[in-house]
C-alpha positions as a Python dict, from the first residue, in 0.01 Angstrom:
ca = {
    (1, 'M'): (0, 0, 0),
    (2, 'C'): (-331, 46, 185),
    (3, 'N'): (-644, -5, -21),
    (4, 'K'): (-810, 311, 112),
    (5, 'T'): (-605, 615, 211),
    (6, 'A'): (-717, 970, 286),
    (7, 'V'): (-492, 1276, 263),
    (8, 'L'): (-594, 1589, 451),
    (9, 'A'): (-414, 1883, 285),
    (10, 'V'): (-386, 2189, 510),
    (11, 'H'): (-316, 2530, 360),
    (12, 'G'): (-332, 2863, 537),
    (13, 'I'): (-46, 3099, 452),
    (14, 'S'): (-33, 3233, 96),
    (15, 'P'): (-357, 3341, -76),
    (16, 'Q'): (-535, 3041, -222),
    (17, 'Q'): (-873, 2973, -379),
    (18, 'R'): (-1106, 2719, -224),
    (19, 'Y'): (-1025, 2373, -366),
    (20, 'G'): (-696, 2518, -490),
    (21, 'I'): (-468, 2324, -254),
    (22, 'Q'): (-684, 2012, -294),
    (23, 'D'): (-653, 2014, -673),
    (24, 'E'): (-286, 2110, -669),
    (25, 'F'): (-187, 1841, -419),
    (26, 'A'): (-387, 1570, -599),
    (27, 'T'): (-241, 1666, -938),
    (28, 'Q'): (117, 1660, -810),
    (29, 'L'): (68, 1334, -617),
    (30, 'C'): (-89, 1163, -918),
    (31, 'S'): (198, 1282, -1137),
    (32, 'R'): (452, 1150, -886),
    (33, 'L'): (279, 811, -861),
    (34, 'N'): (304, 780, -1238),
    (35, 'R'): (682, 828, -1211),
    (36, 'L'): (742, 548, -960),
    (37, 'S'): (977, 360, -1188),
    (38, 'S'): (1198, 662, -1262),
    (39, 'D'): (1207, 842, -924),
    (40, 'D'): (1414, 735, -625),
    (41, 'W'): (1176, 710, -329),
    (42, 'G'): (1438, 585, -83),
    (43, 'F'): (1244, 273, 20),
    (44, 'P'): (1110, -45, -142),
    (45, 'L'): (792, 23, -335),
    (46, 'P'): (473, -169, -248),
    (47, 'A'): (374, -443, -487),
    (48, 'N'): (34, -291, -565),
    (49, 'C'): (144, 67, -635),
    (50, 'G'): (196, 33, -1008),
    (51, 'G'): (-4, 264, -1233),
    (52, 'P'): (-97, 439, -1443),
    (53, 'W'): (-295, 657, -1202),
    (54, 'Q'): (-549, 930, -1267),
    (55, 'A'): (-742, 1183, -1057),
    (56, 'S'): (-1121, 1224, -1060),
    (57, 'V'): (-1372, 1431, -866),
    (58, 'Y'): (-1555, 1208, -620),
    (59, 'F'): (-1847, 1249, -379),
    (60, 'P'): (-1745, 1074, -55),
    (61, 'P'): (-1997, 934, 193),
    (62, 'V'): (-1878, 1182, 457),
    (63, 'S'): (-2193, 1370, 556),
    (64, 'P'): (-2140, 1747, 567),
    (65, 'N'): (-2234, 1912, 893),
    (66, 'A'): (-2468, 2207, 833),
    (67, 'A'): (-2292, 2403, 1106),
    (68, 'V'): (-1947, 2343, 958),
    (69, 'D'): (-1901, 2542, 639),
    (70, 'E'): (-1555, 2404, 559),
    (71, 'M'): (-1675, 2047, 499),
    (72, 'R'): (-1751, 2018, 130),
    (73, 'P'): (-1910, 1718, -45),
    (74, 'T'): (-1637, 1668, -307),
    (75, 'V'): (-1283, 1537, -291),
    (76, 'V'): (-1027, 1438, -553),
    (77, 'R'): (-990, 1060, -574),
    (78, 'I'): (-664, 923, -714),
    (79, 'H'): (-720, 578, -860),
    (80, 'K'): (-577, 347, -1120),
    (81, 'E'): (-689, 392, -1479),
    (82, 'S'): (-781, 24, -1490),
    (83, 'E'): (-1032, 71, -1207),
    (84, 'S'): (-1379, -2, -1347),
    (85, 'D'): (-1583, 142, -1058),
    (86, 'I'): (-1431, 425, -855),
    (87, 'D'): (-1732, 427, -621),
    (88, 'N'): (-1658, 70, -513),
    (89, 'P'): (-1290, 26, -595),
    (90, 'G'): (-1120, -309, -598),
    (91, 'Q'): (-775, -152, -617),
    (92, 'P'): (-595, 106, -398),
    (93, 'I'): (-734, 460, -394),
    (94, 'I'): (-624, 788, -233),
    (95, 'D'): (-883, 1055, -148),
    (96, 'V'): (-747, 1409, -114),
    (97, 'Y'): (-944, 1641, 116),
    (98, 'E'): (-889, 2011, 166),
    (99, 'A'): (-884, 2116, 530),
    (100, 'Y'): (-828, 2488, 496),
    (101, 'W'): (-796, 2753, 227),
    (102, 'S'): (-645, 3095, 278),
    (103, 'P'): (-860, 3389, 162),
    (104, 'I'): (-756, 3543, -169),
    (105, 'D'): (-757, 3886, -4),
    (106, 'K'): (-689, 3879, 368),
    (107, 'N'): (-737, 4256, 394),
    (108, 'Q'): (-461, 4254, 654),
    (109, 'T'): (-177, 4414, 461),
    (110, 'K'): (-140, 4644, 163),
    (111, 'A'): (163, 4727, -50),
    (112, 'I'): (213, 5067, 116),
    (113, 'S'): (184, 4927, 471),
    (114, 'V'): (432, 4648, 395),
    (115, 'L'): (677, 4893, 235),
    (116, 'T'): (650, 5130, 532),
    (117, 'W'): (708, 4844, 776),
    (118, 'I'): (1017, 4722, 586),
    (119, 'L'): (1165, 5071, 565),
    (120, 'R'): (1102, 5133, 935),
    (121, 'N'): (1271, 4808, 1038),
    (122, 'L'): (1564, 4832, 799),
    (123, 'F'): (1662, 5194, 837),
    (124, 'V'): (1579, 5284, 1197),
    (125, 'P'): (1875, 5171, 1414),
    (126, 'A'): (1685, 5240, 1735),
    (127, 'N'): (1420, 4979, 1654),
    (128, 'T'): (1478, 4687, 1892),
    (129, 'A'): (1132, 4528, 1875),
    (130, 'A'): (1253, 4239, 1659),
    (131, 'R'): (1614, 4207, 1551),
    (132, 'L'): (1774, 3905, 1386),
    (133, 'Y'): (2151, 3874, 1409),
    (134, 'A'): (2320, 3740, 1098),
    (135, 'K'): (2656, 3742, 923),
    (136, 'A'): (2765, 4059, 748),
    (137, 'S'): (2734, 3886, 409),
    (138, 'K'): (2372, 3791, 480),
    (139, 'T'): (2287, 4144, 592),
    (140, 'A'): (2456, 4288, 282),
    (141, 'F'): (2263, 4049, 58),
    (142, 'D'): (1930, 4138, 219),
    (143, 'L'): (1993, 4511, 191),
    (144, 'S'): (2113, 4488, -168),
    (145, 'Y'): (1813, 4273, -259),
    (146, 'F'): (1570, 4526, -115),
    (147, 'V'): (1751, 4827, -265),
    (148, 'T'): (1753, 4655, -606),
    (149, 'V'): (1376, 4617, -592),
    (150, 'L'): (1338, 4986, -505),
    (151, 'L'): (1565, 5081, -796),
    (152, 'V'): (1364, 4863, -1034),
    (153, 'I'): (1043, 5033, -920),
    (154, 'A'): (1203, 5376, -966),
    (155, 'A'): (1328, 5283, -1313),
    (156, 'L'): (987, 5152, -1416),
    (157, 'T'): (819, 5466, -1284),
    (158, 'Y'): (1055, 5679, -1493),
    (159, 'A'): (985, 5453, -1793),
    (160, 'I'): (612, 5517, -1756),
    (161, 'V'): (664, 5894, -1757),
    (162, 'A'): (921, 5886, -2038),
    (163, 'L'): (733, 5648, -2267),
    (164, 'G'): (397, 5810, -2199),
    (165, 'T'): (531, 6159, -2268),
    (166, 'E'): (710, 6049, -2585),
    (167, 'S'): (399, 5869, -2709),
    (168, 'Y'): (183, 6173, -2642),
    (169, 'R'): (434, 6398, -2823),
    (170, 'H'): (405, 6171, -3129),
    (171, 'Y'): (28, 6207, -3125),
    (172, 'I'): (53, 6586, -3108),
    (173, 'T'): (302, 6597, -3397),
    (174, 'I'): (102, 6361, -3619),
    (175, 'S'): (-227, 6535, -3538),
    (176, 'A'): (-87, 6874, -3636),
    (177, 'A'): (48, 6733, -3962),
    (178, 'S'): (-282, 6560, -4046),
    (179, 'R'): (-471, 6891, -4016),
    (180, 'T'): (-228, 7077, -4244),
    (181, 'S'): (-154, 6788, -4486),
    (182, 'M'): (216, 6842, -4422),
    (183, 'P'): (482, 6572, -4378),
    (184, 'V'): (517, 6452, -4022),
    (185, 'P'): (811, 6630, -3859),
    (186, 'A'): (1025, 6468, -3595),
    (187, 'P'): (893, 6540, -3246),
    (188, 'R'): (1093, 6794, -3053),
    (189, 'S'): (1319, 6648, -2791),
    (190, 'S'): (1324, 6804, -2449),
    (191, 'S'): (1355, 6710, -2087),
    (192, 'T'): (1116, 6420, -2032),
    (193, 'L'): (1013, 6514, -1680),
    (194, 'G'): (1007, 6884, -1761),
    (195, 'S'): (792, 6848, -2071),
    (196, 'A'): (560, 6608, -1891),
    (197, 'K'): (448, 6888, -1658),
    (198, 'V'): (320, 7083, -1958),
    (199, 'L'): (190, 6794, -2166),
    (200, 'I'): (-27, 6636, -1897),
    (201, 'K'): (-229, 6953, -1831),
    (202, 'P'): (-596, 6897, -1931),
    (203, 'R'): (-606, 7231, -2114),
    (204, 'T'): (-303, 7133, -2323),
    (205, 'I'): (-464, 6801, -2416),
    (206, 'I'): (-795, 6963, -2518),
    (207, 'E'): (-627, 7235, -2724),
    (208, 'T'): (-384, 7008, -2911),
    (209, 'L'): (-587, 6695, -2982),
    (210, 'P'): (-931, 6656, -3140),
    (211, 'S'): (-1183, 6433, -2962),
    (212, 'R'): (-1144, 6142, -3205),
    (213, 'V'): (-771, 6130, -3135),
    (214, 'I'): (-843, 6119, -2760),
    (215, 'Y'): (-1076, 5825, -2826),
    (216, 'S'): (-806, 5651, -3026),
    (217, 'V'): (-555, 5701, -2743),
    (218, 'A'): (-801, 5551, -2493),
    (219, 'L'): (-859, 5252, -2721),
    (220, 'S'): (-484, 5216, -2771),
    (221, 'L'): (-435, 5193, -2394),
    (222, 'V'): (-692, 4913, -2372),
    (223, 'A'): (-533, 4735, -2667),
    (224, 'A'): (-185, 4775, -2517),
    (225, 'Y'): (-310, 4620, -2192),
    (226, 'L'): (-438, 4317, -2388),
    (227, 'V'): (-97, 4278, -2554),
    (228, 'V'): (79, 4295, -2217),
    (229, 'Q'): (-160, 4042, -2059),
    (230, 'A'): (-101, 3803, -2350),
    (231, 'F'): (275, 3849, -2308),
    (232, 'I'): (243, 3760, -1938),
    (233, 'G'): (48, 3448, -2042),
    (234, 'F'): (333, 3343, -2272),
    (235, 'I'): (584, 3393, -1989),
    (236, 'G'): (371, 3172, -1761),
    (237, 'L'): (385, 2890, -2016),
    (238, 'M'): (762, 2918, -2060),
    (239, 'W'): (872, 3003, -1704),
    (240, 'N'): (806, 2658, -1555),
    (241, 'V'): (759, 2436, -1858),
    (242, 'K'): (727, 2110, -1664),
    (243, 'R'): (449, 2238, -1442),
    (244, 'A'): (273, 2451, -1704),
    (245, 'W'): (256, 2162, -1950),
    (246, 'S'): (165, 1889, -1699),
    (247, 'D'): (-181, 1904, -1856),
    (248, 'P'): (-110, 1940, -2231),
    (249, 'W'): (-470, 2021, -2327),
    (250, 'L'): (-495, 2293, -2064),
    (251, 'A'): (-159, 2435, -2172),
    (252, 'L'): (-265, 2434, -2538),
    (253, 'R'): (-587, 2615, -2449),
    (254, 'R'): (-387, 2876, -2258),
    (255, 'L'): (-147, 2911, -2552),
    (256, 'F'): (-436, 2953, -2796),
    (257, 'L'): (-610, 3206, -2570),
    (258, 'S'): (-290, 3407, -2516),
    (259, 'S'): (-221, 3407, -2891),
    (260, 'A'): (-574, 3522, -2967),
    (261, 'I'): (-554, 3802, -2709),
    (262, 'F'): (-213, 3908, -2844),
    (263, 'A'): (-343, 3917, -3202),
    (264, 'L'): (-656, 4107, -3102),
    (265, 'G'): (-460, 4355, -2890),
    (266, 'G'): (-202, 4416, -3162),
    (267, 'W'): (-471, 4471, -3424),
    (268, 'L'): (-663, 4711, -3199),
    (269, 'L'): (-340, 4889, -3106),
    (270, 'L'): (-257, 4979, -3464),
    (271, 'S'): (-619, 5026, -3574),
    (272, 'A'): (-684, 5273, -3294),
    (273, 'S'): (-383, 5478, -3398),
    (274, 'N'): (-498, 5479, -3760),
    (275, 'L'): (-853, 5573, -3658),
    (276, 'Q'): (-790, 5949, -3673),
    (277, 'L'): (-439, 5992, -3801),
    (278, 'G'): (-422, 5768, -4107),
    (279, 'A'): (-145, 5524, -4195),
    (280, 'N'): (195, 5667, -4107),
    (281, 'Q'): (525, 5523, -3996),
    (282, 'K'): (520, 5738, -3683),
    (283, 'V'): (190, 5584, -3578),
    (284, 'G'): (351, 5248, -3518),
    (285, 'T'): (616, 5411, -3301),
    (286, 'S'): (352, 5586, -3097),
    (287, 'A'): (146, 5269, -3058),
    (288, 'W'): (437, 5063, -2928),
    (289, 'L'): (544, 5342, -2694),
    (290, 'L'): (197, 5313, -2544),
    (291, 'A'): (247, 4938, -2509),
    (292, 'G'): (579, 4997, -2332),
    (293, 'C'): (414, 5245, -2098),
    (294, 'V'): (138, 4998, -2008),
    (295, 'F'): (391, 4715, -1962),
    (296, 'A'): (594, 4925, -1717),
    (297, 'F'): (279, 5016, -1524),
    (298, 'R'): (165, 4651, -1513),
    (299, 'T'): (506, 4541, -1387),
    (300, 'I'): (495, 4792, -1101),
    (301, 'L'): (153, 4658, -1002),
    (302, 'S'): (292, 4303, -1003),
    (303, 'I'): (585, 4405, -782),
    (304, 'G'): (356, 4586, -542),
    (305, 'Q'): (113, 4294, -511),
    (306, 'S'): (311, 3974, -567),
    (307, 'F'): (647, 4076, -424),
    (308, 'L'): (557, 4307, -137),
    (309, 'V'): (219, 4179, -19),
    (310, 'N'): (251, 3806, -88),
    (311, 'C'): (618, 3771, 8),
    (312, 'F'): (639, 4012, 301),
    (313, 'G'): (277, 4050, 408),
    (314, 'D'): (272, 3736, 622),
    (315, 'V'): (614, 3822, 766),
    (316, 'Q'): (474, 4157, 874),
    (317, 'I'): (167, 3994, 1026),
    (318, 'Y'): (365, 3740, 1228),
    (319, 'C'): (633, 3988, 1339),
    (320, 'T'): (416, 4287, 1430),
    (321, 'H'): (241, 4294, 1765),
    (322, 'D'): (-72, 4482, 1664),
    (323, 'E'): (-152, 4286, 1350),
    (324, 'N'): (-42, 3960, 1510),
    (325, 'S'): (-314, 3993, 1775),
    (326, 'R'): (-574, 4032, 1500),
    (327, 'F'): (-436, 3742, 1298),
    (328, 'F'): (-418, 3505, 1594),
    (329, 'V'): (-792, 3439, 1564),
    (330, 'L'): (-751, 3330, 1203),
    (331, 'R'): (-466, 3095, 1297),
    (332, 'Q'): (-688, 2940, 1562),
    (333, 'D'): (-963, 2900, 1303),
    (334, 'I'): (-720, 2702, 1089),
    (335, 'L'): (-662, 2452, 1371),
    (336, 'D'): (-1035, 2428, 1444),
    (337, 'T'): (-1108, 2368, 1077),
    (338, 'V'): (-851, 2090, 1050),
    (339, 'E'): (-978, 1927, 1369),
    (340, 'S'): (-1342, 1941, 1257),
    (341, 'T'): (-1268, 1807, 908),
    (342, 'L'): (-1055, 1524, 1045),
    (343, 'A'): (-1326, 1433, 1297),
    (344, 'H'): (-1585, 1407, 1019),
    (345, 'I'): (-1366, 1165, 826),
    (346, 'L'): (-1285, 953, 1133),
    (347, 'R'): (-1648, 926, 1243),
    (348, 'T'): (-1770, 802, 905),
    (349, 'T'): (-1792, 423, 889),
    (350, 'V'): (-1885, 163, 630),
    (351, 'D'): (-2188, -46, 727),
    (352, 'G'): (-2167, 110, 1070),
    (353, 'R'): (-1868, -105, 1166),
    (354, 'H'): (-1558, -48, 957),
    (355, 'P'): (-1373, 284, 923),
    (356, 'L'): (-1398, 460, 589),
    (357, 'Y'): (-1018, 465, 543),
    (358, 'E'): (-737, 238, 654),
    (359, 'R'): (-492, 526, 682),
    (360, 'I'): (-527, 905, 710),
    (361, 'V'): (-233, 1135, 637),
    (362, 'V'): (-239, 1502, 737),
    (363, 'V'): (-17, 1718, 515),
    (364, 'A'): (50, 2080, 611),
}
């Protein structure tokens, strides 16, 4: 194993924060090096590769060029825990550089443009601009996959209308009972979509609910959003346990934060309902209907952003003539960035004679 190795991590497709690919690659590589004895690498391991290893932020002697914005003064250095001086190591080290980061928002595609492009290419037989021939089973799978997503979006949209209307009907019923000191009657059932047309009219809202109840509904929506965000945080910790808990302290902080947000949101959710209407068993029903409505709305936003834009946005860019011509410049910038960063590393020497690294690996 070389004493000094540099890894140039190139990233330029999915949205990524600056330093994101650098930190992610270094974390995964360090974790893999610490599993040398248990993983099958397929070749004899070097004698000096034993760990344990750890990753630290390091300021390399590579001088940043003022005209080159992508060259940053920090890298992630992977070194052995027994190393006493990471600035002048006596044992093998690996420096991870980031050569390119993809903008968080490329402003190239939106959910509606991606959806329109997919519909146009799937359901217009005359479109011959780009056609991929595949087996009937593959075509059936692709179509069923896309139709399933559309059905999920339609079902969630209906859930928003149904849950929102039912929640609002509870507020009307409880508000009327609180003014007359009568027991809370069961809300009248009717066509969800039909009643929604009447219930969502501003005049109907003003006439049926006092201002304090409107404030409590607004606060309930905010509280419900906190509950949903905390629930998403819990899912993130359980979805990929191995990756989420690779850093136990970070995972515990996320768990504590999600729990605190969930507790705060739940308390605000019920408190906001009790603000005007007083304690009542129907209040809890109304509050959780609001939470269900917000959850459905948040899920639709996730599908529109994560599924459509992130999964199909780049496909649209690379397969569409007009947007491809605009995106070609960015692809060229990626290559220029990698070339410039690599040149900076290669030109840096130690004592003006020896190269800074014995080996440089470019990972894309």
